mmCIF file of C-alpha atoms and ligand atoms in Angstrom:
data_model
loop_
_atom_site.group_PDB
_atom_site.id
_atom_site.type_symbol
_atom_site.label_atom_id
_atom_site.label_comp_id
_atom_site.label_asym_id
_atom_site.label_seq_id
_atom_site.Cartn_x
_atom_site.Cartn_y
_atom_site.Cartn_z
ATOM 1 C CA MET A 405 98.889 112.610 99.158
ATOM 2 C CA GLN A 406 98.935 109.287 100.968
ATOM 3 C CA LEU A 407 101.601 107.687 103.111
ATOM 4 C CA VAL A 408 103.062 104.694 101.298
ATOM 5 C CA ARG A 409 102.695 102.521 104.434
ATOM 6 C CA ASP A 410 98.932 103.270 104.435
ATOM 7 C CA ILE A 411 98.705 102.316 100.746
ATOM 8 C CA TYR A 412 100.220 98.887 101.504
ATOM 9 C CA ALA A 413 98.030 98.403 104.576
ATOM 10 C CA ALA A 414 94.816 99.184 102.669
ATOM 11 C CA LYS A 415 95.657 97.150 99.561
ATOM 12 C CA THR A 416 96.912 94.166 101.562
ATOM 13 C CA ALA A 417 93.712 94.184 103.635
ATOM 14 C CA ALA A 418 91.736 94.181 100.356
ATOM 15 C CA GLY A 419 93.873 91.331 98.967
ATOM 16 C CA ARG A 420 95.164 93.493 96.070
ATOM 17 C CA PRO A 421 98.772 94.173 95.063
ATOM 18 C CA VAL A 422 100.288 97.668 95.119
ATOM 19 C CA ILE A 423 101.686 98.817 91.770
ATOM 20 C CA SER A 424 104.438 101.428 91.776
ATOM 21 C CA PHE A 425 106.894 102.899 89.280
ATOM 22 C CA GLU A 426 110.411 104.311 89.546
ATOM 23 C CA PHE A 427 111.514 107.262 87.410
ATOM 24 C CA PHE A 428 114.778 109.155 87.172
ATOM 25 C CA PRO A 429 115.059 112.943 86.687
ATOM 26 C CA PRO A 430 115.672 113.598 82.971
ATOM 27 C CA LYS A 431 118.736 115.618 81.963
ATOM 28 C CA THR A 432 117.017 117.885 79.434
ATOM 29 C CA GLU A 433 113.806 119.894 79.140
ATOM 30 C CA GLU A 434 112.729 117.622 76.310
ATOM 31 C CA GLY A 435 113.248 114.669 78.653
ATOM 32 C CA ASP A 436 111.080 116.401 81.275
ATOM 33 C CA ARG A 437 108.318 116.904 78.717
ATOM 34 C CA ASN A 438 108.535 113.285 77.567
ATOM 35 C CA LEU A 439 108.324 111.994 81.129
ATOM 36 C CA LEU A 440 105.586 114.317 82.362
ATOM 37 C CA GLU A 441 103.499 114.608 79.209
ATOM 38 C CA LYS A 442 103.890 111.177 77.576
ATOM 39 C CA THR A 443 105.365 108.444 79.787
ATOM 40 C CA ILE A 444 103.460 109.204 82.978
ATOM 41 C CA PRO A 445 100.068 109.765 81.273
ATOM 42 C CA ALA A 446 100.535 106.418 79.464
ATOM 43 C CA LEU A 447 101.412 104.684 82.739
ATOM 44 C CA MET A 448 98.534 106.338 84.645
ATOM 45 C CA GLN A 449 96.144 104.157 82.612
ATOM 46 C CA ALA A 450 97.435 101.223 84.655
ATOM 47 C CA ASN A 451 96.162 102.881 87.873
ATOM 48 C CA PRO A 452 99.437 102.965 89.812
ATOM 49 C CA ASP A 453 99.327 103.475 93.571
ATOM 50 C CA TYR A 454 102.479 105.596 93.824
ATOM 51 C CA CYS A 455 105.803 106.285 92.138
ATOM 52 C CA SER A 456 109.331 107.175 93.236
ATOM 53 C CA VAL A 457 111.973 109.477 91.749
ATOM 54 C CA THR A 458 115.704 108.767 92.068
ATOM 55 C CA TYR A 459 118.407 111.098 93.363
ATOM 56 C CA GLY A 460 121.431 111.283 91.045
ATOM 57 C CA ALA A 461 124.806 109.869 92.038
ATOM 58 C CA GLY A 462 126.583 112.287 94.364
ATOM 59 C CA GLY A 463 123.336 114.193 94.971
ATOM 60 C CA SER A 464 123.709 115.675 91.492
ATOM 61 C CA THR A 465 119.969 115.900 90.794
ATOM 62 C CA ARG A 466 118.818 117.328 94.122
ATOM 63 C CA ASP A 467 116.673 120.172 92.747
ATOM 64 C CA LYS A 468 115.583 118.207 89.698
ATOM 65 C CA THR A 469 114.376 115.280 91.829
ATOM 66 C CA LEU A 470 112.258 117.640 93.902
ATOM 67 C CA MET A 471 110.894 119.448 90.851
ATOM 68 C CA ILE A 472 109.830 116.157 89.222
ATOM 69 C CA VAL A 473 108.297 114.789 92.443
ATOM 70 C CA ASP A 474 106.364 118.035 92.926
ATOM 71 C CA ARG A 475 105.082 118.125 89.355
ATOM 72 C CA ILE A 476 104.012 114.466 89.444
ATOM 73 C CA GLN A 477 102.008 115.061 92.616
ATOM 74 C CA LYS A 478 100.457 118.339 91.457
ATOM 75 C CA GLU A 479 99.895 117.584 87.762
ATOM 76 C CA HIS A 480 99.047 113.883 87.941
ATOM 77 C CA GLY A 481 97.697 113.520 91.474
ATOM 78 C CA LEU A 482 99.998 110.539 92.023
ATOM 79 C CA THR A 483 101.757 110.058 95.373
ATOM 80 C CA ALA A 484 105.502 110.395 94.758
ATOM 81 C CA VAL A 485 108.400 109.231 96.934
ATOM 82 C CA ALA A 486 111.551 111.400 96.871
ATOM 83 C CA HIS A 487 114.814 109.417 97.037
ATOM 84 C CA LEU A 488 117.631 111.045 99.022
ATOM 85 C CA THR A 489 121.172 109.951 99.846
ATOM 86 C CA CYS A 490 124.028 110.536 102.313
ATOM 87 C CA VAL A 491 126.599 111.237 99.549
ATOM 88 C CA CYS A 492 128.399 114.594 99.817
ATOM 89 C CA ALA A 493 125.915 115.911 102.380
ATOM 90 C CA THR A 494 126.140 117.015 106.026
ATOM 91 C CA ARG A 495 123.333 116.561 108.557
ATOM 92 C CA GLU A 496 122.498 120.263 108.202
ATOM 93 C CA GLN A 497 122.210 119.979 104.419
ATOM 94 C CA ILE A 498 120.009 116.901 104.709
ATOM 95 C CA GLY A 499 117.925 118.704 107.336
ATOM 96 C CA GLU A 500 117.412 121.605 104.893
ATOM 97 C CA LEU A 501 116.538 119.205 102.084
ATOM 98 C CA LEU A 502 113.932 117.515 104.290
ATOM 99 C CA SER A 503 112.374 120.907 105.131
ATOM 100 C CA GLN A 504 112.173 121.671 101.425
ATOM 101 C CA ILE A 505 110.630 118.240 100.713
ATOM 102 C CA ARG A 506 108.114 118.768 103.489
ATOM 103 C CA SER A 507 107.165 122.251 102.255
ATOM 104 C CA LEU A 508 106.228 120.727 98.877
ATOM 105 C CA GLY A 509 103.716 118.436 100.583
ATOM 106 C CA VAL A 510 105.847 115.342 99.960
ATOM 107 C CA LYS A 511 105.293 112.822 102.752
ATOM 108 C CA ASN A 512 107.332 109.848 101.547
ATOM 109 C CA VAL A 513 111.100 109.462 101.159
ATOM 110 C CA LEU A 514 113.443 106.603 100.218
ATOM 111 C CA ALA A 515 116.498 106.905 102.492
ATOM 112 C CA LEU A 516 119.695 105.643 100.857
ATOM 113 C CA ARG A 517 123.403 105.795 101.438
ATOM 114 C CA GLY A 518 123.853 106.409 97.715
ATOM 115 C CA ASP A 519 126.840 105.872 95.504
ATOM 116 C CA PRO A 520 129.392 108.526 94.569
ATOM 117 C CA PRO A 521 129.615 109.541 90.893
ATOM 118 C CA ASN A 522 131.885 107.662 88.455
ATOM 119 C CA GLY A 523 131.926 104.395 90.403
ATOM 120 C CA ALA A 524 134.218 105.782 93.148
ATOM 121 C CA GLU A 525 134.159 104.232 96.637
ATOM 122 C CA PHE A 526 131.775 105.773 99.184
ATOM 123 C CA GLN A 527 133.449 108.238 101.571
ATOM 124 C CA VAL A 528 131.718 109.618 104.643
ATOM 125 C CA THR A 529 131.223 113.384 104.439
ATOM 126 C CA PRO A 530 132.474 115.066 107.640
ATOM 127 C CA GLY A 531 129.324 115.913 109.612
ATOM 128 C CA GLY A 532 127.313 113.463 107.496
ATOM 129 C CA PHE A 533 126.211 109.829 107.734
ATOM 130 C CA GLU A 534 128.119 106.594 107.132
ATOM 131 C CA PHE A 535 125.167 104.213 106.706
ATOM 132 C CA SER A 536 121.590 104.687 105.626
ATOM 133 C CA SER A 537 120.353 103.388 109.016
ATOM 134 C CA GLU A 538 121.759 106.628 110.534
ATOM 135 C CA LEU A 539 119.894 108.661 107.911
ATOM 136 C CA VAL A 540 116.673 106.756 108.674
ATOM 137 C CA ARG A 541 117.073 107.500 112.411
ATOM 138 C CA PHE A 542 117.660 111.193 111.629
ATOM 139 C CA ILE A 543 114.540 111.413 109.435
ATOM 140 C CA ARG A 544 112.461 109.458 111.952
ATOM 141 C CA GLU A 545 113.260 112.055 114.651
ATOM 142 C CA GLN A 546 111.149 114.503 112.672
ATOM 143 C CA ASP A 547 108.129 112.188 112.886
ATOM 144 C CA HIS A 548 106.699 113.528 109.642
ATOM 145 C CA PHE A 549 107.783 111.202 106.858
ATOM 146 C CA CYS A 550 106.952 107.673 105.806
ATOM 147 C CA ILE A 551 110.396 106.153 105.112
ATOM 148 C CA GLY A 552 111.426 103.482 102.625
ATOM 149 C CA VAL A 553 114.848 101.820 102.339
ATOM 150 C CA ALA A 554 116.695 99.605 99.839
ATOM 151 C CA GLY A 555 116.953 95.811 100.236
ATOM 152 C CA PHE A 556 119.214 93.402 98.363
ATOM 153 C CA PRO A 557 117.931 89.859 97.724
ATOM 154 C CA GLU A 558 121.417 88.776 96.601
ATOM 155 C CA GLY A 559 123.209 90.874 99.252
ATOM 156 C CA HIS A 560 124.744 94.312 98.652
ATOM 157 C CA ILE A 561 127.712 94.244 96.281
ATOM 158 C CA ALA A 562 130.051 95.927 98.820
ATOM 159 C CA CYS A 563 129.136 93.751 101.810
ATOM 160 C CA LYS A 564 132.232 91.556 102.067
ATOM 161 C CA GLU A 565 130.752 89.435 104.890
ATOM 162 C CA GLY A 566 128.023 88.152 102.551
ATOM 163 C CA LYS A 567 124.289 88.473 102.177
ATOM 164 C CA LEU A 568 123.295 87.343 105.689
ATOM 165 C CA ALA A 569 125.375 90.205 107.143
ATOM 166 C CA ASP A 570 123.818 92.629 104.661
ATOM 167 C CA TRP A 571 120.315 91.431 105.637
ATOM 168 C CA GLN A 572 121.271 92.031 109.279
ATOM 169 C CA HIS A 573 122.115 95.624 108.277
ATOM 170 C CA LEU A 574 118.706 95.880 106.611
ATOM 171 C CA LYS A 575 117.140 94.802 109.902
ATOM 172 C CA GLN A 576 118.975 97.762 111.524
ATOM 173 C CA LYS A 577 117.399 100.141 109.001
ATOM 174 C CA ILE A 578 113.958 98.792 109.843
ATOM 175 C CA GLU A 579 114.633 99.078 113.577
ATOM 176 C CA ALA A 580 115.761 102.674 112.971
ATOM 177 C CA GLY A 581 112.287 103.436 111.616
ATOM 178 C CA ALA A 582 111.882 102.286 107.998
ATOM 179 C CA ASP A 583 108.276 101.626 106.981
ATOM 180 C CA PHE A 584 108.861 99.705 103.758
ATOM 181 C CA VAL A 585 111.669 98.076 101.746
ATOM 182 C CA ILE A 586 112.073 98.165 97.954
ATOM 183 C CA THR A 587 114.506 95.624 96.550
ATOM 184 C CA GLN A 588 117.267 95.895 94.037
ATOM 185 C CA LEU A 589 116.388 94.318 90.667
ATOM 186 C CA PHE A 590 116.815 90.532 90.444
ATOM 187 C CA PHE A 591 116.038 87.864 87.840
ATOM 188 C CA ASP A 592 115.645 84.705 89.903
ATOM 189 C CA ASN A 593 112.596 84.784 92.159
ATOM 190 C CA ALA A 594 114.218 82.157 94.399
ATOM 191 C CA ASP A 595 116.613 84.909 95.559
ATOM 192 C CA PHE A 596 113.681 87.126 96.550
ATOM 193 C CA PHE A 597 111.836 84.324 98.362
ATOM 194 C CA ALA A 598 114.962 83.323 100.323
ATOM 195 C CA PHE A 599 115.516 86.992 101.270
ATOM 196 C CA ARG A 600 111.871 87.535 102.264
ATOM 197 C CA ASP A 601 111.675 84.316 104.292
ATOM 198 C CA HIS A 602 114.906 85.140 106.105
ATOM 199 C CA MET A 603 113.778 88.684 106.926
ATOM 200 C CA MET A 604 110.328 87.549 108.102
ATOM 201 C CA LYS A 605 111.293 84.371 109.975
ATOM 202 C CA ARG A 606 114.793 85.101 111.266
ATOM 203 C CA HIS A 607 114.366 88.841 111.845
ATOM 204 C CA SER A 608 110.581 88.984 112.475
ATOM 205 C CA VAL A 609 110.234 91.812 109.939
ATOM 206 C CA LYS A 610 106.643 92.934 109.414
ATOM 207 C CA VAL A 611 107.043 95.914 107.031
ATOM 208 C CA PRO A 612 106.299 95.324 103.296
ATOM 209 C CA LEU A 613 109.225 93.809 101.346
ATOM 210 C CA ILE A 614 108.572 94.915 97.777
ATOM 211 C CA PRO A 615 110.215 93.250 94.784
ATOM 212 C CA GLY A 616 111.830 95.661 92.301
ATOM 213 C CA ILE A 617 111.426 94.380 88.744
ATOM 214 C CA ILE A 618 113.121 95.703 85.623
ATOM 215 C CA PRO A 619 111.670 94.993 82.193
ATOM 216 C CA ILE A 620 114.808 94.271 80.132
ATOM 217 C CA GLN A 621 115.062 96.685 77.169
ATOM 218 C CA SER A 622 118.514 95.940 75.794
ATOM 219 C CA ALA A 623 121.101 93.192 76.352
ATOM 220 C CA SER A 624 124.104 95.513 76.600
ATOM 221 C CA GLN A 625 122.262 97.892 78.950
ATOM 222 C CA ILE A 626 121.217 95.139 81.369
ATOM 223 C CA LYS A 627 124.740 93.727 81.438
ATOM 224 C CA ARG A 628 125.988 97.195 82.375
ATOM 225 C CA PHE A 629 123.361 97.647 85.119
ATOM 226 C CA THR A 630 123.945 94.228 86.669
ATOM 227 C CA ALA A 631 127.720 94.705 86.627
ATOM 228 C CA LEU A 632 127.213 97.951 88.587
ATOM 229 C CA CYS A 633 124.787 96.622 91.198
ATOM 230 C CA GLY A 634 126.020 93.017 91.427
ATOM 231 C CA ALA A 635 122.729 91.347 90.413
ATOM 232 C CA ARG A 636 123.112 87.912 88.784
ATOM 233 C CA ILE A 637 121.832 87.104 85.288
ATOM 234 C CA PRO A 638 120.887 83.386 85.518
ATOM 235 C CA GLY A 639 122.438 81.105 82.856
ATOM 236 C CA PRO A 640 119.306 80.490 80.713
ATOM 237 C CA LEU A 641 118.508 84.230 80.683
ATOM 238 C CA ALA A 642 122.099 85.079 79.712
ATOM 239 C CA ALA A 643 121.942 82.509 76.891
ATOM 240 C CA LYS A 644 118.660 83.976 75.572
ATOM 241 C CA LEU A 645 120.084 87.510 75.646
ATOM 242 C CA GLU A 646 123.181 86.291 73.835
ATOM 243 C CA GLN A 647 120.976 84.734 71.156
ATOM 244 C CA LEU A 648 118.939 87.957 70.685
ATOM 245 C CA GLY A 649 122.091 90.083 70.599
ATOM 246 C CA GLU A 650 121.662 93.733 69.660
ATOM 247 C CA ASP A 651 118.092 93.319 68.356
ATOM 248 C CA ASP A 652 116.618 95.634 71.007
ATOM 249 C CA ALA A 653 113.016 95.249 69.785
ATOM 250 C CA ALA A 654 113.239 91.462 70.198
ATOM 251 C CA VAL A 655 115.000 91.854 73.575
ATOM 252 C CA ALA A 656 112.263 94.223 74.803
ATOM 253 C CA ASP A 657 109.517 91.757 73.756
ATOM 254 C CA PHE A 658 111.357 88.952 75.498
ATOM 255 C CA GLY A 659 111.849 91.250 78.539
ATOM 256 C CA ILE A 660 108.057 91.722 78.757
ATOM 257 C CA GLU A 661 107.526 87.961 78.706
ATOM 258 C CA TYR A 662 110.262 87.324 81.295
ATOM 259 C CA ALA A 663 109.073 90.034 83.706
ATOM 260 C CA THR A 664 105.439 88.911 83.321
ATOM 261 C CA HIS A 665 106.381 85.394 84.496
ATOM 262 C CA GLN A 666 108.458 86.819 87.348
ATOM 263 C CA CYS A 667 105.599 89.084 88.517
ATOM 264 C CA GLU A 668 102.960 86.333 88.218
ATOM 265 C CA GLU A 669 104.987 84.030 90.442
ATOM 266 C CA LEU A 670 105.827 86.784 92.939
ATOM 267 C CA LEU A 671 102.198 87.867 93.307
ATOM 268 C CA ARG A 672 100.956 84.247 93.507
ATOM 269 C CA ASN A 673 103.391 83.740 96.371
ATOM 270 C CA GLY A 674 102.380 86.699 98.484
ATOM 271 C CA ALA A 675 104.477 89.669 97.309
ATOM 272 C CA PRO A 676 102.646 92.826 98.498
ATOM 273 C CA GLY A 677 103.059 94.441 95.077
ATOM 274 C CA ILE A 678 105.571 95.138 92.320
ATOM 275 C CA HIS A 679 107.849 98.174 91.965
ATOM 276 C CA PHE A 680 108.763 98.621 88.292
ATOM 277 C CA TYR A 681 112.076 100.150 87.231
ATOM 278 C CA THR A 682 110.513 101.872 84.223
ATOM 279 C CA LEU A 683 113.671 103.611 82.928
ATOM 280 C CA ASN A 684 111.253 106.462 82.077
ATOM 281 C CA LYS A 685 109.597 104.354 79.369
ATOM 282 C CA ALA A 686 105.968 103.216 79.364
ATOM 283 C CA ARG A 687 105.694 100.487 76.719
ATOM 284 C CA SER A 688 107.134 97.438 78.513
ATOM 285 C CA THR A 689 105.609 98.212 81.901
ATOM 286 C CA VAL A 690 102.161 98.844 80.366
ATOM 287 C CA ALA A 691 102.403 95.555 78.434
ATOM 288 C CA ILE A 692 103.418 93.598 81.571
ATOM 289 C CA LEU A 693 100.553 95.121 83.574
ATOM 290 C CA LYS A 694 98.140 94.236 80.776
ATOM 291 C CA ASN A 695 99.368 90.630 80.966
ATOM 292 C CA LEU A 696 98.863 90.734 84.735
ATOM 293 C CA SER A 697 95.471 92.460 84.577
ATOM 294 C CA ALA A 698 93.550 89.661 86.305
ATOM 295 C CA ALA A 699 96.027 89.677 89.205
ATOM 296 C CA VAL A 700 96.243 93.442 89.696
ATOM 297 C CA ALA A 701 92.684 94.663 88.941
ATOM 298 C CA SER A 702 91.585 96.972 91.750
HETATM 299 P P1 FAD B 782 123.464 101.125 103.421
HETATM 300 O O1 FAD B 782 122.234 100.543 104.007
HETATM 301 O O2 FAD B 782 124.155 102.192 104.169
HETATM 302 O O3 FAD B 782 124.495 99.939 103.117
HETATM 303 C C1 FAD B 782 125.696 100.202 102.415
HETATM 304 C C2 FAD B 782 126.692 99.076 102.699
HETATM 305 O O4 FAD B 782 127.104 99.156 104.077
HETATM 306 C C3 FAD B 782 126.118 97.666 102.522
HETATM 307 O O5 FAD B 782 127.124 96.841 102.043
HETATM 308 C C4 FAD B 782 125.718 97.269 103.935
HETATM 309 O O6 FAD B 782 125.706 95.859 104.126
HETATM 310 C C5 FAD B 782 126.796 97.946 104.759
HETATM 311 N N1 FAD B 782 126.365 98.330 106.124
HETATM 312 C C6 FAD B 782 125.183 98.903 106.475
HETATM 313 N N2 FAD B 782 125.149 99.105 107.817
HETATM 314 C C7 FAD B 782 126.338 98.657 108.313
HETATM 315 C C8 FAD B 782 126.910 98.612 109.617
HETATM 316 N N3 FAD B 782 126.250 99.042 110.694
HETATM 317 N N4 FAD B 782 128.170 98.085 109.760
HETATM 318 C C9 FAD B 782 128.864 97.629 108.671
HETATM 319 N N5 FAD B 782 128.358 97.649 107.401
HETATM 320 C C10 FAD B 782 127.113 98.168 107.222
HETATM 321 N N6 FAD B 782 121.465 105.339 94.634
HETATM 322 C C11 FAD B 782 121.455 106.667 94.378
HETATM 323 O O7 FAD B 782 122.544 107.295 94.377
HETATM 324 N N7 FAD B 782 120.286 107.345 94.142
HETATM 325 C C12 FAD B 782 119.077 106.723 94.166
HETATM 326 O O8 FAD B 782 118.032 107.346 93.956
HETATM 327 C C13 FAD B 782 119.037 105.313 94.426
HETATM 328 N N8 FAD B 782 117.853 104.641 94.484
HETATM 329 C C14 FAD B 782 117.856 103.307 94.819
HETATM 330 C C15 FAD B 782 116.620 102.642 94.940
HETATM 331 C C16 FAD B 782 116.576 101.283 95.264
HETATM 332 C C17 FAD B 782 115.235 100.593 95.421
HETATM 333 C C18 FAD B 782 117.788 100.559 95.452
HETATM 334 C C19 FAD B 782 117.759 99.082 95.763
HETATM 335 C C20 FAD B 782 119.013 101.206 95.331
HETATM 336 C C21 FAD B 782 119.067 102.585 95.033
HETATM 337 N N9 FAD B 782 120.278 103.288 94.934
HETATM 338 C C22 FAD B 782 120.278 104.641 94.667
HETATM 339 C C23 FAD B 782 121.567 102.580 95.102
HETATM 340 C C24 FAD B 782 122.076 102.629 96.563
HETATM 341 O O9 FAD B 782 122.307 103.957 96.964
HETATM 342 C C25 FAD B 782 123.380 101.807 96.598
HETATM 343 O O10 FAD B 782 123.113 100.448 96.380
HETATM 344 C C26 FAD B 782 124.242 102.025 97.835
HETATM 345 O O11 FAD B 782 125.538 101.446 97.570
HETATM 346 C C27 FAD B 782 123.691 101.349 99.077
HETATM 347 O O12 FAD B 782 122.674 102.064 99.600
HETATM 348 P P2 FAD B 782 121.946 101.590 100.968
HETATM 349 O O13 FAD B 782 120.966 102.644 101.309
HETATM 350 O O14 FAD B 782 121.481 100.199 100.876
HETATM 351 O O15 FAD B 782 123.216 101.685 101.965
#
């Protein structure tokens, strides 16, 4: 399996965007079968470069995340990034987890602070890490993994000092050894461009800054997600969602159109690729990639 930083280097040199997908570990065996036997095969037709698998709030999916990452790599031959977090974990436990990840032949991790379950405030575990930059430094000491981190074009919801302070903290993660940055979802590309320009010009960041795009599937669901992560729904988008209401089929079609425009503009303006928050569903992402086929053909 490849290192994600090498994937970006090769594709960027060839002038092609990197396409990647995020999945979450399903809760049931039926969900596993759907993901591994239906969703991923459908998405493989779009020739993705890699995927990533989330780590449940509070570390609740530890074994499941690893099982899914392992099966994706072995059964589909697709490079998979394992997310891991600082929540409820000591250094020793994270060290053991990294050994397990390594023994599965997984070379890429996304290092996160994580959020506790049930929307509680983050508490440092005694013997653990307070910020993800400390986790990145710890992983980097092992000199084995390619490390990604999270970036927030609108600033992280808990950063009281504002987005410039949060972007300064992102710079610390990169200095600690991060190789690439995947952003939180956003709906106004101007937020991404301002973030990227600040990181590149003010902080001289050279690692790939990758926009995370979510194809909207349902109005109530996206309101819930954005309330949790603090992303803004711009006025015209909110009005359109209000108009479509609970008609999820119409919302999903509109979501394809909206994300297609977002991706076209991002790629035209130098984004190194697109990371899709698939929500373990293939239809919208496949449709968006079909719309973008001229831009993403390898
Ligand atoms: P950090 O980088 O530690 O930042 C947390 C807060 O502390 C921020 O407000 C930051 O500004 C501040 N901060 C950082 N350093 C300092 C410092 N030195 N001094 C003062 N303040 C500081 N969550 C999961 O539980 N599982 C997942 O799989 C998962 N995947 C994600 C994938 C992506 C692409 C993204 C964008 C988010 C993901 N999350 C996931 C959510 C993430 O864990 C939360 O947003 C979390 O609250 C912040 O994580 P972080 O790694 O950015 O934290």
